[in-house]
Amino acid sequence: MYRFASFFSPEEIEQIHEASLEILEDVGLLVRNEKARSVFARRGCRVDNQTTLVKIPRQVVEDCRSSFVPNYKFIAQDPQYDVVLPDDRPVIVTGSSAPNIIDPKTGEERRATSTDIANIAHLINELPGFDVFSISTLADDAPEGQFALSRFYPALKNCKKPVRSNTPTIKDLEMVLELGEIIAGSKEAYMERPFINHHYCPVVSPLTMDVESTEAIIYLTEKGLPVYGTIVPNAGMSAPMSLMGTLVLGNAEFLALSTLIQSIRPGAPMIYAVLSTVADMRTGDYAPGAIETGILQMAHTEMARFYNVPSGGYIGLTNSHCNDAQSGYETGMNVTAALLAGADLFNMGGLLSSLMTFDYAKAVIDNEIALMLKRITRGMEFSKENMCLDLIKEVGPGGNYMDKMHTLKNMKTTAVLPKVANRQGRGHWEEEGRPDSHARALAEAKKILMQDNPARFPAELDAKIRSHFPGIVPGDCKW
Amino acid sequence: MYRFASFFSPEEIEQIHEASLEILEDVGLLVRNEKARSVFARRGCRVDNQTTLVKIPRQVVEDCRSSFVPNYKFIAQDPQYDVVLPDDRPVIVTGSSAPNIIDPKTGEERRATSTDIANIAHLINELPGFDVFSISTLADDAPEGQFALSRFYPALKNCKKPVRSNTPTIKDLEMVLELGEIIAGSKEAYMERPFINHHYCPVVSPLTMDVESTEAIIYLTEKGLPVYGTIVPNAGMSAPMSLMGTLVLGNAEFLALSTLIQSIRPGAPMIYAVLSTVADMRTGDYAPGAIETGILQMAHTEMARFYNVPSGGYIGLTNSHCNDAQSGYETGMNVTAALLAGADLFNMGGLLSSLMTFDYAKAVIDNEIALMLKRITRGMEFSKENMCLDLIKEVGPGGNYMDKMHTLKNMKTTAVLPKVANRQGRGHWEEEGRPDSHARALAEAKKILMQDNPARFPAELDAKIRSHFPGIVPGDCKW
């Protein structure tokens, strides 16, 4: 792109930034985590340990801004899958941590298990649109004390792309890092290429930092391991019923979290990630699929560009419970809007029902949407040669390009050639039994999952892991 | 928007313009219409009446450019529905001239009739997302000699928004204008507010102007009546298999048509309208739903901005034969991309199967997509007041916005409140029988069409029309 779409003039951007600084300085935020309060205190913030209220002077925020860095890297087990923001934009990530899954055999919703995670990991490894596997579901069969391990193990065992997720406690986090070290071969090897990518939502809007997620962010930042947070204000509930109000509040929350991270380790890579939404106040329903989510993402992305930090978030979600037109346009419109505003990261794949439910067909459909986003990013490919003036002269008025060498040479690369999107005529489609995109996508998922998984761990490594963590889930694909 | 997305630098735009001029000057185009050749000849073009080849010197194009105007108005029977490009952007128009319709009772495809057009006109009149009714289907029941009349009469009888379509011959066109004059009350009254909006595709790519559509454009332009053309190159078939090649070719075709129009009547309003596509060369299938259609629309829109002419086209079409995820993301992604690049006009509503088939549910779904586009256009609504700093201070960290006066006051206007998009929880949805967006949209269409049509002609006027055109179709809604 020569230029991204934007809502704001440079002066308006400054005013939004100023408003967020005013919130942090005058209103402050509740910081429930004691270590975080100490960090803020040492940095020169006004901290009340009784009420846990922390007020951040504007100069502290501005000082921290000076150590923001413009890149963020997702490291993979296999280095060929490493991705860097913003260079490799758009970076497409699965949606994550859904408690439920649509069972691919019955079509019914049920609790997800560690075996589902293994299957999904295999699928995501094979779908070229996805760059990062954020572990899509929880694991209902996790043994006691192995909640996070039961998610990361099947994911890492079956997917060589960067794996991303969160952990509920520091104990879980340490167990996951141990797993990483075993896979890497040693602690040192893991620290050199930390291929487990951590993510948390430490800020509860409005203006509250929690205990556990904040602790994990501090822990990982201190160690120099990759971690970032997502800011999730919900207009009408935890934020003002105004897009501008939600933006300045969410922006203040991003700056507060950034101040914490940069105070611990100046230059620590970050992503300005959000899931800013507007509640449907007719019912109070959460509406992450609404177009306002895309508009807010665009606005936050503009602020991220002002701060020179990569941006993105949970964008491209749907409220729909099935792969209908709504699921298509909610995902499609919001990611396209975010992309053209310059967002780098898209947590968009595979979830229905407002983050509650994973669906295989949705993941395959979203893979095609991802490929379309990448095609938009490639853009028009301006060049003298691509203008084809000689060819246009050769074919002339009234001619045909179908049988030209140039056409044959470029027919597989000029356009996305989708597998799910149907382009055949109606007659042919009716003969095939009128398969809709859900049916076509589910068939494609099944085809992939019935093949061997080339990404799977070697047996020796697996034996080592299994003896290190007694009682660990099988972690294998089963289809 | 403060700024639209763009692919090209100003220097690249100049080079694209230059390439198009080179095509017109060196390659030229076949002009099958004799009157058009005379116009080009009088203007100083090199015309070969034997071969029909016309070569347009660059200076002729540049001279014509100086009379381009930046606005285009769609006049409606009811002035409250008049819309002006680009002021009222995005202007949302139905897709047009499909031969078939999905019968709303059987769910099967069949030929469309004049009664279908009456029903669709009523529906479009009631759906707030649509600004212009481009007559969605053909009328298979048209009496001989009344092909166009059988489409325009039911449309104008049942829809007070601007009505748009084409006519196959000048005789058809004159009959339609007669109808307009009867409705207006006199020829003079009609000429003052010509509420029938004409549209043609006079250029057959590559570089050929046809006989009949070109004749209609000349006829209407001479009379000062509203008309515009759409340019429709198809990469791999009638244009190079390269987005840049298709752009410079399509841009040359737009300039050729504009030169004709401006030569006849300098200052005649125009739209830079396109349906530039890339063929799916695996099968040769037409793929207007592909993302390349959106990318090309974005690029043409940038060229339109350079020429200071409103832009748009048939953007938001789908290849799908049903309202599945594909139909949602193909329409949704392409219109969002075009909107953020600055397109003004969207011929997007109600068609499935690559322009072949109208579907009521698709029209209702597209109405919601249209409302989402309009919401993006409203944007963030930057203002000091909308930043809500006082409210954020009042609620404070850890507070709740749900019961605030500000929330109550703004809950109906901040966000789109969709009728079709489902936001309820899965349990409730399952109890209701799992309706997908197709089912919900069809129910909404039926609800509207079972009500009386407030837009319908007065009986006296109708009697006058019916006696003027013996044998004319009934033109009434029948549900």
PDB file of N, CA and C in Angstrom, chain B residues 378-421:
ATOM      1  N   ARG B 378     -19.629   7.065   8.492  1.00  0.00           N
ATOM      2  CA  ARG B 378     -19.815   8.010   9.627  1.00  0.00           C
ATOM      3  C   ARG B 378     -18.531   8.059  10.449  1.00  0.00           C
ATOM      4  N   GLY B 379     -17.892   6.915  10.572  1.00  0.00           N
ATOM      5  CA  GLY B 379     -16.555   6.858  11.168  1.00  0.00           C
ATOM      6  C   GLY B 379     -16.530   7.047  12.669  1.00  0.00           C
ATOM      7  N   MET B 380     -15.449   7.599  13.163  1.00  0.00           N
ATOM      8  CA  MET B 380     -15.218   7.700  14.604  1.00  0.00           C
ATOM      9  C   MET B 380     -15.920   8.904  15.221  1.00  0.00           C
ATOM     10  N   GLU B 381     -16.383   9.842  14.425  1.00  0.00           N
ATOM     11  CA  GLU B 381     -17.082  11.032  14.934  1.00  0.00           C
ATOM     12  C   GLU B 381     -16.252  11.761  15.985  1.00  0.00           C
ATOM     13  N   PHE B 382     -15.059  12.152  15.568  1.00  0.00           N
ATOM     14  CA  PHE B 382     -14.152  12.858  16.462  1.00  0.00           C
ATOM     15  C   PHE B 382     -14.773  14.155  16.955  1.00  0.00           C
ATOM     16  N   SER B 383     -14.770  14.335  18.259  1.00  0.00           N
ATOM     17  CA  SER B 383     -15.085  15.633  18.866  1.00  0.00           C
ATOM     18  C   SER B 383     -14.642  15.553  20.317  1.00  0.00           C
ATOM     19  N   LYS B 384     -14.402  16.680  20.878  1.00  0.00           N
ATOM     20  CA  LYS B 384     -14.020  16.774  22.294  1.00  0.00           C
ATOM     21  C   LYS B 384     -15.101  16.079  23.139  1.00  0.00           C
ATOM     22  N   GLU B 385     -16.351  16.404  22.830  1.00  0.00           N
ATOM     23  CA  GLU B 385     -17.464  15.850  23.609  1.00  0.00           C
ATOM     24  C   GLU B 385     -17.500  14.328  23.518  1.00  0.00           C
ATOM     25  N   ASN B 386     -17.298  13.806  22.296  1.00  0.00           N
ATOM     26  CA  ASN B 386     -17.370  12.351  22.118  1.00  0.00           C
ATOM     27  C   ASN B 386     -16.228  11.598  22.794  1.00  0.00           C
ATOM     28  N   MET B 387     -15.188  12.305  23.216  1.00  0.00           N
ATOM     29  CA  MET B 387     -14.110  11.638  23.952  1.00  0.00           C
ATOM     30  C   MET B 387     -14.551  11.297  25.383  1.00  0.00           C
ATOM     31  N   CYS B 388     -15.610  11.929  25.845  1.00  0.00           N
ATOM     32  CA  CYS B 388     -16.251  11.556  27.127  1.00  0.00           C
ATOM     33  C   CYS B 388     -15.315  11.638  28.336  1.00  0.00           C
ATOM     34  N   LEU B 389     -14.407  12.593  28.360  1.00  0.00           N
ATOM     35  CA  LEU B 389     -13.462  12.636  29.483  1.00  0.00           C
ATOM     36  C   LEU B 389     -14.159  12.820  30.829  1.00  0.00           C
ATOM     37  N   ASP B 390     -15.190  13.653  30.858  1.00  0.00           N
ATOM     38  CA  ASP B 390     -15.905  13.867  32.128  1.00  0.00           C
ATOM     39  C   ASP B 390     -16.556  12.573  32.603  1.00  0.00           C
ATOM     40  N   LEU B 391     -17.155  11.865  31.669  1.00  0.00           N
ATOM     41  CA  LEU B 391     -17.807  10.600  32.013  1.00  0.00           C
ATOM     42  C   LEU B 391     -16.786   9.571  32.495  1.00  0.00           C
ATOM     43  N   ILE B 392     -15.632   9.505  31.817  1.00  0.00           N
ATOM     44  CA  ILE B 392     -14.591   8.547  32.208  1.00  0.00           C
ATOM     45  C   ILE B 392     -14.090   8.880  33.622  1.00  0.00           C
ATOM     46  N   LYS B 393     -13.978  10.166  33.918  1.00  0.00           N
ATOM     47  CA  LYS B 393     -13.584  10.578  35.272  1.00  0.00           C
ATOM     48  C   LYS B 393     -14.658  10.212  36.294  1.00  0.00           C
ATOM     49  N   GLU B 394     -15.912  10.414  35.899  1.00  0.00           N
ATOM     50  CA  GLU B 394     -17.022  10.149  36.819  1.00  0.00           C
ATOM     51  C   GLU B 394     -17.128   8.654  37.134  1.00  0.00           C
ATOM     52  N   VAL B 395     -17.051   7.825  36.125  1.00  0.00           N
ATOM     53  CA  VAL B 395     -17.181   6.372  36.327  1.00  0.00           C
ATOM     54  C   VAL B 395     -15.946   5.820  37.044  1.00  0.00           C
ATOM     55  N   GLY B 396     -14.781   6.326  36.646  1.00  0.00           N
ATOM     56  CA  GLY B 396     -13.549   5.943  37.336  1.00  0.00           C
ATOM     57  C   GLY B 396     -13.097   4.527  37.056  1.00  0.00           C
ATOM     58  N   PRO B 397     -11.946   4.142  37.628  1.00  0.00           N
ATOM     59  CA  PRO B 397     -11.415   2.794  37.417  1.00  0.00           C
ATOM     60  C   PRO B 397     -12.336   1.761  38.066  1.00  0.00           C
ATOM     61  N   GLY B 398     -12.607   0.681  37.352  1.00  0.00           N
ATOM     62  CA  GLY B 398     -13.415  -0.401  37.913  1.00  0.00           C
ATOM     63  C   GLY B 398     -14.906  -0.137  37.923  1.00  0.00           C
ATOM     64  N   GLY B 399     -15.346   1.004  37.377  1.00  0.00           N
ATOM     65  CA  GLY B 399     -16.779   1.315  37.383  1.00  0.00           C
ATOM     66  C   GLY B 399     -17.531   0.662  36.237  1.00  0.00           C
ATOM     67  N   ASN B 400     -18.789   1.101  36.081  1.00  0.00           N
ATOM     68  CA  ASN B 400     -19.636   0.495  35.058  1.00  0.00           C
ATOM     69  C   ASN B 400     -20.389   1.584  34.294  1.00  0.00           C
ATOM     70  N   TYR B 401     -20.463   1.424  32.981  1.00  0.00           N
ATOM     71  CA  TYR B 401     -21.120   2.442  32.146  1.00  0.00           C
ATOM     72  C   TYR B 401     -22.567   2.081  31.805  1.00  0.00           C
ATOM     73  N   MET B 402     -22.978   0.891  32.209  1.00  0.00           N
ATOM     74  CA  MET B 402     -24.253   0.366  31.741  1.00  0.00           C
ATOM     75  C   MET B 402     -25.438   1.252  32.113  1.00  0.00           C
ATOM     76  N   ASP B 403     -25.432   1.762  33.336  1.00  0.00           N
ATOM     77  CA  ASP B 403     -26.612   2.492  33.809  1.00  0.00           C
ATOM     78  C   ASP B 403     -26.445   4.006  33.707  1.00  0.00           C
ATOM     79  N   LYS B 404     -25.478   4.451  32.934  1.00  0.00           N
ATOM     80  CA  LYS B 404     -25.257   5.892  32.828  1.00  0.00           C
ATOM     81  C   LYS B 404     -26.223   6.522  31.824  1.00  0.00           C
ATOM     82  N   MET B 405     -26.634   7.748  32.121  1.00  0.00           N
ATOM     83  CA  MET B 405     -27.513   8.504  31.235  1.00  0.00           C
ATOM     84  C   MET B 405     -26.931   8.594  29.827  1.00  0.00           C
ATOM     85  N   HIS B 406     -25.605   8.817  29.766  1.00  0.00           N
ATOM     86  CA  HIS B 406     -24.922   8.928  28.474  1.00  0.00           C
ATOM     87  C   HIS B 406     -25.103   7.657  27.631  1.00  0.00           C
ATOM     88  N   THR B 407     -25.039   6.519  28.306  1.00  0.00           N
ATOM     89  CA  THR B 407     -25.228   5.238  27.607  1.00  0.00           C
ATOM     90  C   THR B 407     -26.653   5.124  27.074  1.00  0.00           C
ATOM     91  N   LEU B 408     -27.614   5.428  27.918  1.00  0.00           N
ATOM     92  CA  LEU B 408     -29.015   5.361  27.492  1.00  0.00           C
ATOM     93  C   LEU B 408     -29.267   6.285  26.304  1.00  0.00           C
ATOM     94  N   LYS B 409     -28.669   7.456  26.376  1.00  0.00           N
ATOM     95  CA  LYS B 409     -28.893   8.467  25.340  1.00  0.00           C
ATOM     96  C   LYS B 409     -28.312   8.047  23.983  1.00  0.00           C
ATOM     97  N   ASN B 410     -27.221   7.298  24.026  1.00  0.00           N
ATOM     98  CA  ASN B 410     -26.505   6.999  22.784  1.00  0.00           C
ATOM     99  C   ASN B 410     -26.630   5.552  22.311  1.00  0.00           C
ATOM    100  N   MET B 411     -27.356   4.724  23.058  1.00  0.00           N
ATOM    101  CA  MET B 411     -27.337   3.296  22.739  1.00  0.00           C
ATOM    102  C   MET B 411     -28.024   2.951  21.424  1.00  0.00           C
ATOM    103  N   LYS B 412     -28.899   3.808  20.941  1.00  0.00           N
ATOM    104  CA  LYS B 412     -29.580   3.495  19.680  1.00  0.00           C
ATOM    105  C   LYS B 412     -28.896   4.096  18.465  1.00  0.00           C
ATOM    106  N   THR B 413     -27.901   4.951  18.680  1.00  0.00           N
ATOM    107  CA  THR B 413     -27.291   5.644  17.540  1.00  0.00           C
ATOM    108  C   THR B 413     -25.803   5.335  17.356  1.00  0.00           C
ATOM    109  N   THR B 414     -25.133   4.890  18.406  1.00  0.00           N
ATOM    110  CA  THR B 414     -23.686   4.664  18.280  1.00  0.00           C
ATOM    111  C   THR B 414     -23.390   3.518  17.319  1.00  0.00           C
ATOM    112  N   ALA B 415     -24.193   2.465  17.396  1.00  0.00           N
ATOM    113  CA  ALA B 415     -23.898   1.268  16.600  1.00  0.00           C
ATOM    114  C   ALA B 415     -25.076   0.920  15.696  1.00  0.00           C
ATOM    115  N   VAL B 416     -24.786   0.228  14.605  1.00  0.00           N
ATOM    116  CA  VAL B 416     -25.832  -0.362  13.770  1.00  0.00           C
ATOM    117  C   VAL B 416     -26.563  -1.410  14.616  1.00  0.00           C
ATOM    118  N   LEU B 417     -27.888  -1.384  14.587  1.00  0.00           N
ATOM    119  CA  LEU B 417     -28.657  -2.403  15.316  1.00  0.00           C
ATOM    120  C   LEU B 417     -29.309  -3.316  14.285  1.00  0.00           C
ATOM    121  N   PRO B 418     -28.641  -4.407  13.939  1.00  0.00           N
ATOM    122  CA  PRO B 418     -29.100  -5.231  12.814  1.00  0.00           C
ATOM    123  C   PRO B 418     -30.352  -6.038  13.143  1.00  0.00           C
ATOM    124  N   LYS B 419     -31.119  -6.319  12.084  1.00  0.00           N
ATOM    125  CA  LYS B 419     -32.289  -7.192  12.243  1.00  0.00           C
ATOM    126  C   LYS B 419     -31.956  -8.636  11.883  1.00  0.00           C
ATOM    127  N   VAL B 420     -31.076  -8.794  10.909  1.00  0.00           N
ATOM    128  CA  VAL B 420     -30.778 -10.155  10.435  1.00  0.00           C
ATOM    129  C   VAL B 420     -29.637 -10.775  11.235  1.00  0.00           C
ATOM    130  N   ALA B 421     -28.562 -10.022  11.442  1.00  0.00           N
ATOM    131  CA  ALA B 421     -27.414 -10.576  12.160  1.00  0.00           C
ATOM    132  C   ALA B 421     -27.876 -11.011  13.555  1.00  0.00           C
TER     133      ALA B 421
END
